[in-house]
Short mmCIF file of C-alpha atoms in Angstrom, two decimals:
data_model
loop_
_atom_site.label_atom_id
_atom_site.label_comp_id
_atom_site.label_asym_id
_atom_site.label_seq_id
_atom_site.Cartn_x
_atom_site.Cartn_y
_atom_site.Cartn_z
CA MET A 146 96.92 69.70 97.73
CA THR A 147 96.02 73.25 98.84
CA VAL A 148 93.50 74.26 101.45
CA GLN A 149 91.12 75.55 98.78
CA GLN A 150 91.44 72.20 96.92
CA GLU A 151 90.68 70.27 100.09
CA VAL A 152 87.61 72.43 100.72
CA GLU A 153 86.39 71.77 97.15
CA VAL A 154 86.90 67.98 97.59
CA GLU A 155 84.92 67.97 100.85
CA THR A 156 82.03 70.14 99.54
CA SER A 157 81.86 67.99 96.42
CA ARG A 158 81.61 64.79 98.63
CA ALA A 159 78.89 66.56 100.69
CA ARG A 160 76.84 67.30 97.59
CA LEU A 161 77.23 63.97 95.90
CA THR A 162 76.74 61.55 98.81
CA THR A 163 73.38 60.04 99.49
CA ASP A 164 74.19 59.58 103.15
CA PRO A 165 73.30 62.61 105.21
CA ALA A 166 75.80 61.57 107.96
CA ILE A 167 78.72 61.41 105.44
CA GLY A 168 77.59 64.75 103.94
CA ALA A 169 77.56 66.38 107.38
CA VAL A 170 81.10 65.09 108.15
CA SER A 171 82.37 66.27 104.81
CA LEU A 172 80.83 69.70 105.30
CA ARG A 173 82.30 69.86 108.82
CA ASN A 174 85.71 69.02 107.43
CA ALA A 175 85.23 71.72 104.79
CA GLY A 176 84.46 74.22 107.65
CA ASP A 177 87.68 73.11 109.41
CA GLN A 178 89.68 73.72 106.27
CA MET A 179 88.06 77.16 105.87
CA ASP A 180 89.29 77.97 109.44
CA VAL A 181 92.74 77.00 108.39
CA LEU A 182 92.56 79.35 105.50
CA ARG A 183 91.13 82.12 107.71
CA GLN A 184 94.08 81.71 110.10
CA ARG A 185 96.66 81.78 107.28
CA CYS A 186 95.13 84.78 105.56
CA ALA A 187 94.83 86.65 108.93
CA LEU A 188 98.53 85.98 109.58
CA SER A 189 99.50 87.20 106.10
CA SER A 190 97.39 90.30 106.62
CA SER A 191 99.07 91.00 109.91
CA MET A 192 102.54 90.57 108.29
CA ALA A 193 101.67 92.88 105.46
CA GLU A 194 100.52 95.44 108.03
CA GLU A 195 103.96 95.17 109.67
CA VAL A 196 105.74 95.63 106.37
CA GLU A 197 103.52 98.68 105.71
CA GLU A 198 104.54 100.15 109.02
CA ARG A 199 108.19 99.56 108.36
CA LEU A 200 107.85 101.22 104.94
CA GLY A 201 106.36 104.18 106.60
CA ILE A 202 109.36 104.45 108.88
CA ALA A 203 111.61 104.04 105.75
CA LYS A 204 109.72 106.92 104.09
CA ARG A 205 110.36 109.21 107.05
CA HIS A 206 114.04 108.29 107.00
CA VAL A 207 114.34 108.92 103.23
CA GLU A 208 112.63 112.31 103.70
CA PHE A 209 115.07 113.14 106.51
CA ALA A 210 118.02 112.18 104.39
CA ARG A 211 116.70 114.24 101.41
CA ASP A 212 116.43 117.23 103.75
CA ARG A 213 119.95 116.91 105.09
CA LEU A 214 121.52 116.43 101.67
CA GLU A 215 119.73 119.48 100.35
CA HIS A 216 121.63 121.65 102.85
CA TYR A 217 124.87 119.79 102.75
CA ASP A 218 127.84 121.64 101.08
CA PRO A 219 130.99 119.60 100.27
CA GLY A 220 132.95 122.86 100.06
CA PRO A 221 135.11 124.23 97.20
CA GLY A 222 137.90 122.19 95.84
CA ASN A 223 136.33 118.86 96.53
CA PRO A 224 135.21 117.55 93.03
CA ASP A 225 135.12 113.92 94.32
CA SER A 226 132.85 114.90 97.14
CA ALA A 227 130.65 117.02 94.96
CA ALA A 228 130.21 114.13 92.51
CA ALA A 229 129.47 111.73 95.30
CA LEU A 230 126.92 114.14 96.70
CA SER A 231 125.12 114.39 93.38
CA GLY A 232 125.10 110.66 92.91
CA LEU A 233 123.79 110.21 96.56
CA ARG A 234 121.00 112.68 96.02
CA THR A 235 119.95 110.80 92.87
CA HIS A 236 119.85 107.54 94.72
CA VAL A 237 117.89 108.93 97.55
CA GLU A 238 115.33 110.25 95.10
CA ASP A 239 115.21 106.80 93.55
CA LEU A 240 114.68 105.24 96.96
CA ALA A 241 111.85 107.73 97.68
CA VAL A 242 110.07 106.68 94.52
CA LEU A 243 110.44 102.94 95.32
CA VAL A 244 109.15 103.38 98.86
CA ASP A 245 106.17 105.30 97.56
CA LEU A 246 105.45 102.43 95.15
CA ALA A 247 105.97 99.79 97.87
CA ILE A 248 103.56 101.27 100.45
CA PRO A 249 100.35 100.86 98.36
CA LEU A 250 101.38 97.38 97.37
CA ALA A 251 101.75 96.38 101.04
CA GLN A 252 98.40 97.95 101.69
CA GLY A 253 96.90 95.95 98.79
CA VAL A 254 98.32 92.69 100.30
CA ARG A 255 96.93 93.57 103.74
CA THR A 256 93.44 94.39 102.30
CA HIS A 257 93.13 91.39 100.11
CA MET A 258 94.28 88.94 102.83
CA ARG A 259 91.85 90.58 105.34
CA GLU A 260 88.98 90.17 102.86
CA ALA A 261 89.91 86.49 102.29
CA ALA A 262 90.12 85.97 106.13
CA GLU A 263 86.73 87.60 106.67
CA THR A 264 85.18 85.47 103.92
CA ALA A 265 86.70 82.25 105.33
CA ALA A 266 85.58 83.17 108.84
CA ALA A 267 81.97 83.43 107.77
CA LEU A 268 82.09 79.83 106.49
CA THR A 269 83.95 77.96 109.25
CA SER A 270 80.63 76.65 110.76
CA PRO A 271 78.38 75.60 107.92
CA ASN A 272 74.82 74.48 108.58
CA LEU A 273 74.89 70.68 109.01
CA ALA A 274 71.02 70.25 108.95
CA GLY A 275 70.03 67.74 106.29
CA SER A 276 67.67 70.11 104.56
CA ASP A 277 70.32 72.79 104.27
CA LEU A 278 73.28 70.56 103.52
CA LEU A 279 73.44 71.17 99.79
CA TYR A 280 72.87 74.91 100.17
CA SER A 281 75.60 75.08 102.78
CA ALA A 282 78.02 73.22 100.55
CA PHE A 283 77.17 75.60 97.74
CA LYS A 284 77.87 78.58 100.00
CA VAL A 285 81.25 77.12 101.15
CA ASP A 286 82.12 76.51 97.46
CA ARG A 287 81.32 80.10 96.46
CA GLY A 288 83.10 81.45 99.58
CA THR A 289 86.15 79.49 98.65
CA GLN A 290 86.22 80.94 95.16
CA THR A 291 85.77 84.40 96.55
CA ALA A 292 88.53 84.01 99.11
CA GLY A 293 90.72 82.36 96.44
CA ARG A 294 90.37 85.47 94.14
CA SER A 295 91.48 87.68 97.09
CA VAL A 296 94.44 85.45 97.74
CA VAL A 297 95.44 85.62 94.06
CA CYS A 298 95.20 89.44 94.14
CA ALA A 299 97.35 89.47 97.23
CA ASP A 300 99.98 87.02 95.72
CA GLU A 301 100.21 89.33 92.75
CA SER A 302 100.84 92.32 95.07
CA VAL A 303 103.39 90.31 96.92
CA ARG A 304 105.36 89.55 93.80
CA HIS A 305 105.37 93.22 92.81
CA LEU A 306 106.29 94.12 96.46
CA ASP A 307 109.21 91.64 96.46
CA ARG A 308 110.66 93.12 93.26
CA THR A 309 110.30 96.70 94.52
CA LEU A 310 111.89 95.91 97.94
CA GLU A 311 114.77 94.11 96.16
CA SER A 312 115.34 97.20 94.07
CA SER A 313 115.09 99.33 97.24
CA GLY A 314 117.71 97.14 98.95
CA ALA A 315 120.20 97.43 96.12
CA GLY A 316 119.65 101.24 95.90
CA ALA A 317 120.05 101.54 99.74
CA ALA A 318 123.42 99.68 99.49
CA ARG A 319 124.72 101.98 96.78
CA SER A 320 123.48 105.03 98.76
CA LEU A 321 125.31 103.83 101.88
CA GLY A 322 128.53 103.51 99.84
CA ARG A 323 128.19 107.07 98.61
CA ALA A 324 127.27 108.31 102.04
CA ASP A 325 130.45 106.64 103.45
CA LEU A 326 132.52 108.38 100.82
CA LEU A 327 131.05 111.77 101.75
CA ALA A 328 131.45 111.19 105.47
CA ASN A 329 135.15 110.09 104.99
CA SER A 330 135.75 113.21 102.90
CA ALA A 331 134.18 115.42 105.57
CA GLN A 332 136.17 113.81 108.26
CA ASP A 333 139.43 114.36 106.32
CA ARG A 334 138.53 117.94 105.93
CA LEU A 335 137.76 118.34 109.61
CA LEU A 336 140.99 116.70 110.64
CA ALA A 337 142.91 118.99 108.25
CA GLU A 338 141.28 122.03 109.73
CA GLN A 339 141.97 120.87 113.21
CA HIS A 340 145.61 120.21 112.35
CA ARG A 341 145.87 123.64 110.75
CA TRP A 342 144.48 125.46 113.82
CA THR A 343 145.97 123.42 116.67
CA PRO A 344 148.51 125.44 118.44
CA ALA A 345 152.05 123.88 118.47
CA LEU A 346 153.92 123.35 121.61
CA ASP A 347 157.32 124.93 121.74
CA GLN A 348 160.28 123.30 123.40
CA SER A 349 159.50 124.87 126.80
CA GLY A 350 155.97 123.46 126.76
CA VAL A 351 154.29 126.79 126.11
CA LYS A 352 151.75 126.95 123.34
CA GLY A 353 152.86 129.07 120.51
CA PRO A 354 150.75 130.91 117.89
CA PRO A 355 149.05 129.01 115.06
CA ARG A 356 151.23 128.26 112.13
#
């Protein structure tokens, strides 16, 4: 049974009982469950905020990679590197799109969960006075429904965010593979240039002119 269902059970008992003491206990139990809901939603909101911050960092890294790739030249006579560079640029652009999509999704999760937590927080201490018992139970019920709608919206955003991050992870793996290919190619060219211009030692140990 979910927290929301437990709240509904307790508020129903509070409304239907003819014993004010039992109604007060049930309403107090409902308030305790609302506090559990508040804590869970607050934690989820905090986690969504952390994801949002990490996505902001990822966005800056993608923008940095885009800028570096724009000025990178594999040099003439390196068709494999040119092809890898073109593919890497495409993947980086795809990652940029995915990160741009993921950020507002994370923001949505944070906002919905915060709203649910605030709604639950306002109902953790219902009025236990006999004259207000039914009204308080009604308020808790309505608050549970409101918080529940916010949680549903957050869950939907989480599902979209999961799919987006999964795609981002796969794209990042492909991009790293292409980046490794470019790095290896650049290193090979650098070693070749160093070998070409490294002075050779003659038999007497004196460095001769470059060959």
